[in-house]
Amino acid sequence: MKEMGKSPSRGKLPKWKEEELEEVEYEPRSIKDILIEMKNISELIIDLAYSSLLFDNKELAEEVKYLEARMDTLNYEIRLIAMMAARNKRDAERLTAILQIAEAAETISDAAGDIVDIISLKLDHPILPRLIRESDETIKKLVVSDKSKACNKSIAELRVASETGVRIITIRRGKKWIYAPKKDEKLRAGDIVVGVGPKEGLDKFNAFLEGKTEGL
């Protein structure tokens, strides 16, 4: 659980560390919305953690650490809302189950963080290279350049899946995460896209998003 308080001078820190140090401000928000985001993070973070380990991908590991810090923030927010909402013993008992769900979600994110910590330890394991060779798909973090023709075009318009075999599983736009984006979701400059698919397809998609090619 991260400490909540005023952020110190950060300089150049990874995004997950910035999120971890960010001062949490109360913002009216429903418990339902927070639980939905926690559920989405729980589903995504395990995939990213295992993929970062299998492919020794430090960029994906950074995203896992960011999501882990984000989960800490959400858990803090939901506890704060629960304390403000409980007016009597009956209310407190009802909110206990919700807090247990939130705690379980945070446990999942903490476990994912432990998985990616293995990368920093640089441990060799004989089974990992074999798993990588046998895998038909890989996962990669891609960034949409402002020079790319993909800017302001929807996933459907770009025909990403049919042209490259890549599935976009999530998009990070600033601090906002778009989980399982719909086909009408438009890509914007600066978006961080996490895609799953064959290496050749990911390389092709990446070149397009970087503005190195005119189309898919």
Coordinates of C-alpha atoms in Angstrom, one line a residue:
M1 CA 0.0 0.0 0.0
K2 CA 1.5 3.3 -1.0
E3 CA 1.8 6.2 1.4
M4 CA -0.6 9.1 0.8
G5 CA 0.8 12.5 1.1
K6 CA 2.4 15.4 -0.7
S7 CA 4.6 14.4 -3.5
P8 CA 8.3 15.2 -3.2
S9 CA 10.4 16.7 -6.0
R10 CA 10.4 13.8 -8.6
G11 CA 12.7 14.8 -11.5
K12 CA 12.8 12.1 -14.1
L13 CA 10.9 9.1 -12.6
P14 CA 9.1 6.2 -14.3
K15 CA 5.4 6.8 -14.7
W16 CA 4.6 4.1 -12.1
K17 CA 6.7 5.8 -9.5
E18 CA 5.0 9.2 -10.3
E19 CA 1.7 7.5 -9.8
E20 CA 2.9 6.0 -6.5
L21 CA 4.0 9.3 -5.2
E22 CA 1.0 11.3 -6.5
E23 CA -1.0 13.0 -3.8
V24 CA -4.5 11.5 -3.8
E25 CA -7.3 14.1 -3.9
Y26 CA -10.9 13.2 -3.0
E27 CA -13.0 13.1 -6.1
P28 CA -16.8 12.2 -6.0
R29 CA -17.0 8.8 -7.7
S30 CA -19.3 5.8 -7.3
I31 CA -18.0 2.6 -5.7
K32 CA -19.3 0.8 -8.7
D33 CA -17.1 2.7 -11.1
I34 CA -14.0 2.1 -8.9
L35 CA -14.7 -1.6 -8.7
I36 CA -15.1 -1.9 -12.5
E37 CA -11.7 -0.2 -13.0
M38 CA -10.2 -2.5 -10.4
K39 CA -11.7 -5.6 -12.2
N40 CA -10.3 -4.4 -15.5
I41 CA -6.9 -3.8 -14.1
S42 CA -6.9 -7.3 -12.4
E43 CA -7.6 -8.9 -15.8
L44 CA -5.0 -7.0 -17.7
I45 CA -2.2 -6.9 -15.2
I46 CA -1.6 -10.7 -15.0
D47 CA -1.4 -10.9 -18.8
L48 CA 1.1 -8.1 -18.9
A49 CA 3.1 -9.5 -16.0
Y50 CA 3.5 -13.0 -17.6
S51 CA 4.3 -11.5 -21.0
S52 CA 6.9 -9.2 -19.6
L53 CA 8.6 -12.1 -17.9
L54 CA 8.4 -14.5 -20.9
F55 CA 9.7 -12.0 -23.4
D56 CA 12.0 -10.2 -20.9
N57 CA 10.2 -6.9 -21.8
K58 CA 11.1 -4.1 -19.4
E59 CA 8.6 -1.7 -21.0
L60 CA 5.7 -4.1 -20.2
A61 CA 7.1 -4.5 -16.7
E62 CA 6.9 -0.7 -16.3
E63 CA 3.3 -0.8 -17.3
V64 CA 2.6 -3.5 -14.7
K65 CA 4.3 -1.4 -12.0
Y66 CA 2.2 1.6 -13.1
L67 CA -1.0 -0.5 -12.9
E68 CA 0.0 -1.8 -9.5
A69 CA 0.4 1.8 -8.2
R70 CA -2.9 2.7 -9.8
M71 CA -4.6 -0.2 -8.0
D72 CA -3.2 1.1 -4.7
T73 CA -4.7 4.5 -5.4
L74 CA -8.1 2.9 -6.2
N75 CA -8.0 0.9 -3.0
Y76 CA -7.3 4.0 -1.0
E77 CA -10.2 5.9 -2.7
I78 CA -12.7 3.1 -2.1
R79 CA -11.8 2.9 1.6
L80 CA -12.2 6.7 1.9
I81 CA -15.6 6.6 0.3
A82 CA -16.7 3.6 2.4
M83 CA -15.7 5.5 5.6
M84 CA -17.6 8.6 4.6
A85 CA -20.6 6.5 3.6
A86 CA -21.0 4.4 6.7
R87 CA -23.5 6.0 9.0
N88 CA -24.2 3.1 11.3
K89 CA -23.2 -0.6 12.0
R90 CA -25.5 -1.9 9.3
D91 CA -23.9 0.3 6.6
A92 CA -20.5 -0.7 7.8
E93 CA -21.4 -4.4 7.5
R94 CA -22.6 -4.0 4.0
L95 CA -19.5 -2.1 3.0
T96 CA -17.2 -4.8 4.4
A97 CA -17.9 -7.2 1.5
I98 CA -17.0 -4.4 -1.0
L99 CA -13.7 -3.7 0.8
Q100 CA -12.9 -7.4 0.8
I101 CA -13.3 -7.5 -3.0
A102 CA -11.1 -4.4 -3.3
E103 CA -8.5 -6.0 -1.1
A104 CA -8.5 -9.1 -3.2
A105 CA -8.0 -7.1 -6.4
E106 CA -5.1 -5.3 -4.9
T107 CA -3.6 -8.7 -3.9
I108 CA -3.7 -9.7 -7.5
S109 CA -1.9 -6.6 -8.6
D110 CA 0.7 -7.1 -5.9
A111 CA 1.3 -10.6 -7.2
A112 CA 1.8 -9.3 -10.7
G113 CA 4.3 -6.8 -9.4
D114 CA 6.2 -9.6 -7.7
I115 CA 6.3 -11.5 -11.1
V116 CA 7.9 -8.6 -13.0
D117 CA 10.4 -8.1 -10.1
I118 CA 12.0 -11.3 -11.4
I119 CA 13.1 -9.4 -14.5
S120 CA 15.2 -7.0 -12.4
L121 CA 16.8 -9.9 -10.6
K122 CA 17.9 -11.3 -14.0
L123 CA 17.4 -14.9 -13.1
D124 CA 18.0 -17.5 -15.8
H125 CA 15.4 -20.2 -16.1
P126 CA 15.8 -23.0 -18.7
I127 CA 12.0 -23.2 -19.4
L128 CA 11.5 -19.6 -20.4
P129 CA 13.4 -19.6 -23.7
R130 CA 11.5 -22.8 -24.7
L131 CA 8.2 -21.1 -23.9
I132 CA 9.1 -18.1 -26.0
R133 CA 10.1 -20.3 -29.0
E134 CA 6.8 -22.2 -28.8
S135 CA 4.6 -19.2 -28.5
D136 CA 2.7 -18.2 -31.7
E137 CA 1.9 -14.7 -30.3
T138 CA 3.7 -12.0 -28.4
I139 CA 2.7 -8.9 -26.7
K140 CA 4.1 -5.4 -27.2
K141 CA 3.7 -1.8 -26.1
L142 CA 3.3 0.6 -29.0
V143 CA 3.2 4.4 -29.1
V144 CA 1.1 6.4 -31.6
S145 CA 3.3 9.1 -33.2
D146 CA 1.8 12.5 -34.2
K147 CA 3.2 11.8 -37.6
S148 CA 1.2 8.5 -38.1
K149 CA -1.7 8.3 -40.4
A150 CA -3.4 6.3 -37.6
C151 CA -4.1 9.5 -35.7
N152 CA -7.8 10.2 -35.3
K153 CA -8.8 7.0 -37.1
S154 CA -10.8 4.2 -35.5
I155 CA -9.6 0.7 -35.0
A156 CA -12.3 -0.4 -37.5
E157 CA -11.1 2.1 -40.1
L158 CA -7.6 0.9 -39.8
R159 CA -8.6 -2.8 -40.0
V160 CA -5.8 -3.6 -37.6
A161 CA -6.8 -7.3 -36.9
S162 CA -7.4 -8.2 -40.5
E163 CA -4.3 -6.5 -41.8
T164 CA -1.8 -7.5 -39.1
G165 CA -3.4 -10.2 -37.0
V166 CA -2.9 -7.9 -33.9
R167 CA -5.5 -7.5 -31.2
I168 CA -5.5 -4.3 -29.3
I169 CA -6.2 -5.3 -25.7
T170 CA -5.8 -1.9 -24.1
I171 CA -5.0 1.8 -24.7
R172 CA -3.5 4.2 -22.2
R173 CA -4.3 7.8 -22.9
G174 CA -2.5 9.9 -20.3
K175 CA -3.7 8.5 -17.0
K176 CA -6.8 7.0 -18.5
W177 CA -6.9 3.3 -19.5
I178 CA -9.3 2.1 -22.2
Y179 CA -9.7 -1.7 -21.7
A180 CA -10.8 -3.9 -24.5
P181 CA -11.4 -0.9 -26.8
K182 CA -14.3 -1.0 -29.2
K183 CA -13.9 -0.9 -32.9
D184 CA -15.1 2.7 -33.1
E185 CA -12.4 3.9 -30.7
K186 CA -10.1 6.4 -32.4
L187 CA -6.4 6.4 -31.9
R188 CA -4.8 9.7 -30.8
A189 CA -1.2 11.0 -30.9
G190 CA 0.6 9.9 -27.7
D191 CA -1.7 6.9 -27.1
I192 CA 0.1 3.9 -25.7
V193 CA -1.3 0.8 -27.3
V194 CA -0.8 -2.7 -26.0
G195 CA -1.2 -5.3 -28.8
V196 CA -1.1 -9.1 -29.0
G197 CA -0.4 -11.0 -32.1
P198 CA 2.4 -12.5 -34.4
K199 CA 5.7 -10.7 -34.2
E200 CA 5.6 -9.8 -37.9
G201 CA 2.2 -8.2 -37.5
L202 CA 3.3 -6.3 -34.4
D203 CA 6.4 -5.0 -36.3
K204 CA 4.2 -3.9 -39.2
F205 CA 1.7 -2.2 -36.9
N206 CA 4.5 -0.5 -34.9
A207 CA 6.1 0.9 -38.1
F208 CA 2.7 2.4 -39.1
L209 CA 2.1 3.9 -35.6
E210 CA 5.6 5.4 -35.7
G211 CA 4.8 7.1 -39.0
K212 CA 7.4 5.1 -40.9
T213 CA 4.8 3.6 -43.3
E214 CA 1.8 5.2 -44.9
G215 CA -0.6 2.3 -44.2
L216 CA -1.1 -1.3 -43.1

